[in-house]
């Protein structure tokens, strides 16, 4: 067993994810090398200290009220401005779409055949897939950030408000500088030419 395998085995035990086979392998390893018990104890202590530190950080973060409503309002207003500036192109695209689906000829059109299923999740997946094909979408983060949860009004289950995260890349017409965020960590700052909007 390599050092990496040994570390993975200890990590599974610490995380509570060890299978019966993992425990058998650990016991066999411990019979051959007693120092593995010391490594397990050290890892457990590290985990305990990490959880304690995270609990403190979580309490602090939980006490902070994020201006989510304000950000949503500002984002919506920005989208409205964008619609106003590109509305003509959107109408032209809709006319082309209507012409190609038969709506101008009076014939029936099957929008599901042309556009595919029209659910928000399908549209999201099409966006991600198209972005991955053209190279603008690098991937998705599997974790979702939960903003709020409350019992569902129907009485069954919960309504959860969360953020899906997409990792994207872009070419920006400006130079990159390093600045700091609200906690002092270094972050990239793009100095974009005026008139192109905010990055």
XYZ file of C-alpha atoms in Angstrom:
199
model
C 0.000 0.000 0.000
C 1.406 3.374 -0.995
C 1.462 6.444 1.213
C -1.296 7.948 -0.911
C -3.517 4.870 -0.440
C -2.849 5.015 3.288
C -3.873 8.697 3.428
C -7.035 8.032 1.412
C -7.958 5.179 3.744
C -7.468 7.377 6.821
C -9.485 10.182 5.173
C -12.392 7.827 4.507
C -12.382 6.724 8.142
C -12.253 10.327 9.417
C -15.059 11.380 7.060
C -17.236 8.444 8.143
C -17.223 7.079 4.586
C -15.198 3.902 5.197
C -16.685 0.694 3.817
C -16.224 -2.697 5.513
C -13.459 -3.391 2.975
C -11.733 -0.143 3.988
C -11.840 -1.188 7.652
C -10.425 -4.616 6.775
C -7.609 -2.961 4.814
C -6.940 -0.556 7.708
C -6.771 -3.373 10.274
C -4.418 -5.316 8.016
C -2.239 -2.229 7.586
C -2.260 -1.573 11.348
C -1.095 -5.151 11.984
C 1.916 -4.531 9.721
C 2.604 -0.915 10.704
C 1.506 0.319 14.125
C 2.264 3.952 13.247
C -0.976 4.065 11.271
C -2.820 4.409 14.609
C -0.811 7.559 15.357
C -1.645 8.921 11.902
C -5.347 8.200 12.446
C -5.319 9.936 15.846
C -3.526 12.963 14.367
C -6.039 13.151 11.521
C -8.935 12.949 13.982
C -7.452 15.785 16.048
C -6.976 17.881 12.889
C -10.585 17.199 11.880
C -11.834 18.181 15.346
C -9.877 21.461 15.286
C -11.034 22.213 11.739
C -14.677 21.635 12.657
C -14.279 23.902 15.694
C -12.744 26.669 13.584
C -15.454 26.309 10.966
C -18.157 26.452 13.630
C -16.804 29.805 14.820
C -16.555 31.100 11.247
C -20.073 29.864 10.518
C -21.485 31.674 13.553
C -19.859 34.907 12.384
C -21.048 34.432 8.797
C -24.534 33.491 9.963
C -24.798 36.785 11.863
C -24.063 38.805 8.693
C -27.053 39.831 6.615
C -26.156 39.642 2.934
C -27.936 42.204 0.729
C -29.427 39.479 -1.489
C -32.627 41.375 -2.288
C -30.645 44.466 -3.297
C -28.355 42.404 -5.538
C -31.339 40.714 -7.205
C -33.019 44.098 -7.745
C -29.844 45.629 -9.243
C -29.312 42.570 -11.438
C -32.909 42.767 -12.677
C -32.558 46.475 -13.475
C -29.372 45.723 -15.412
C -31.172 43.046 -17.393
C -33.973 45.461 -18.203
C -31.424 47.946 -19.567
C -29.873 45.123 -21.604
C -33.275 44.156 -23.019
C -33.878 47.772 -23.962
C -30.598 48.019 -25.821
C -30.831 44.643 -27.585
C -34.608 44.356 -27.889
C -34.582 44.938 -31.650
C -32.251 42.018 -32.235
C -34.404 39.829 -30.005
C -37.517 40.693 -32.026
C -35.664 39.945 -35.271
C -34.554 36.579 -33.912
C -38.118 35.766 -32.866
C -39.386 36.631 -36.349
C -36.801 34.330 -37.934
C -37.746 31.579 -35.510
C -41.444 32.042 -36.253
C -40.763 31.939 -39.993
C -38.740 28.730 -39.766
C -41.280 26.932 -37.566
C -44.216 27.557 -39.902
C -46.072 30.141 -37.847
C -46.108 32.665 -40.738
C -47.547 30.102 -43.139
C -50.434 29.346 -40.825
C -49.379 25.729 -40.518
C -49.105 23.989 -37.215
C -45.709 23.889 -35.666
C -44.401 21.569 -33.053
C -42.294 23.855 -30.884
C -41.031 20.922 -28.832
C -39.493 19.416 -31.998
C -37.786 22.673 -32.950
C -36.769 23.997 -29.556
C -36.746 20.833 -27.507
C -38.394 20.529 -24.099
C -39.147 23.940 -22.684
C -38.425 23.492 -18.973
C -36.017 25.777 -17.104
C -33.740 22.821 -16.285
C -33.569 21.809 -19.975
C -32.719 25.386 -20.969
C -30.020 25.487 -18.283
C -28.520 22.195 -19.502
C -28.583 23.395 -23.129
C -26.758 26.561 -22.059
C -24.078 24.576 -20.222
C -23.648 22.103 -23.099
C -23.461 24.864 -25.726
C -20.959 26.773 -23.588
C -18.818 23.668 -23.165
C -18.850 23.117 -26.933
C -17.736 26.678 -27.692
C -15.286 26.782 -24.791
C -16.890 29.499 -22.673
C -18.207 27.133 -19.998
C -15.403 25.351 -18.173
C -17.731 23.329 -15.957
C -20.215 23.347 -13.107
C -19.544 23.252 -9.401
C -21.509 20.379 -7.893
C -22.174 22.218 -4.637
C -25.166 24.497 -4.476
C -25.154 27.498 -2.145
C -28.352 27.486 -0.094
C -29.727 30.980 0.503
C -32.974 30.068 2.227
C -35.240 27.128 3.009
C -38.717 26.972 4.461
C -41.564 24.455 4.653
C -43.464 24.151 1.399
C -46.869 25.858 1.409
C -48.510 22.581 0.341
C -47.255 20.985 3.539
C -45.024 18.398 1.866
C -41.285 18.948 1.646
C -39.345 22.179 1.703
C -38.871 25.089 -0.651
C -35.129 25.687 -1.046
C -33.627 28.782 -2.676
C -30.119 28.086 -3.899
C -27.447 29.206 -6.349
C -26.130 26.938 -9.099
C -22.575 27.818 -10.012
C -21.148 27.687 -13.526
C -17.426 28.173 -14.104
C -16.939 30.234 -17.252
C -14.078 31.926 -19.022
C -14.026 35.083 -21.091
C -11.657 37.242 -23.081
C -11.791 40.763 -21.660
C -10.680 43.895 -23.494
C -8.628 45.264 -20.643
C -5.729 44.644 -18.362
C -5.698 42.524 -15.262
C -4.697 43.907 -11.891
C -4.634 42.210 -8.524
C -6.748 43.802 -5.794
C -8.275 42.606 -2.558
C -11.784 41.567 -1.630
C -13.724 42.441 1.531
C -11.683 40.018 3.665
C -8.304 41.051 2.262
C -7.746 38.075 -0.056
C -6.139 38.786 -3.439
C -8.596 38.834 -6.349
C -8.240 39.717 -10.050
C -9.580 43.123 -11.075
C -10.271 43.803 -14.716
C -9.883 47.356 -15.921
C -12.391 47.346 -18.755
C -12.740 50.144 -21.282
C -15.595 52.548 -20.610
C -18.765 51.904 -22.520
C -18.509 48.132 -22.385
C -20.282 47.705 -19.065
C -19.181 46.251 -15.774
C -17.168 43.101 -15.451
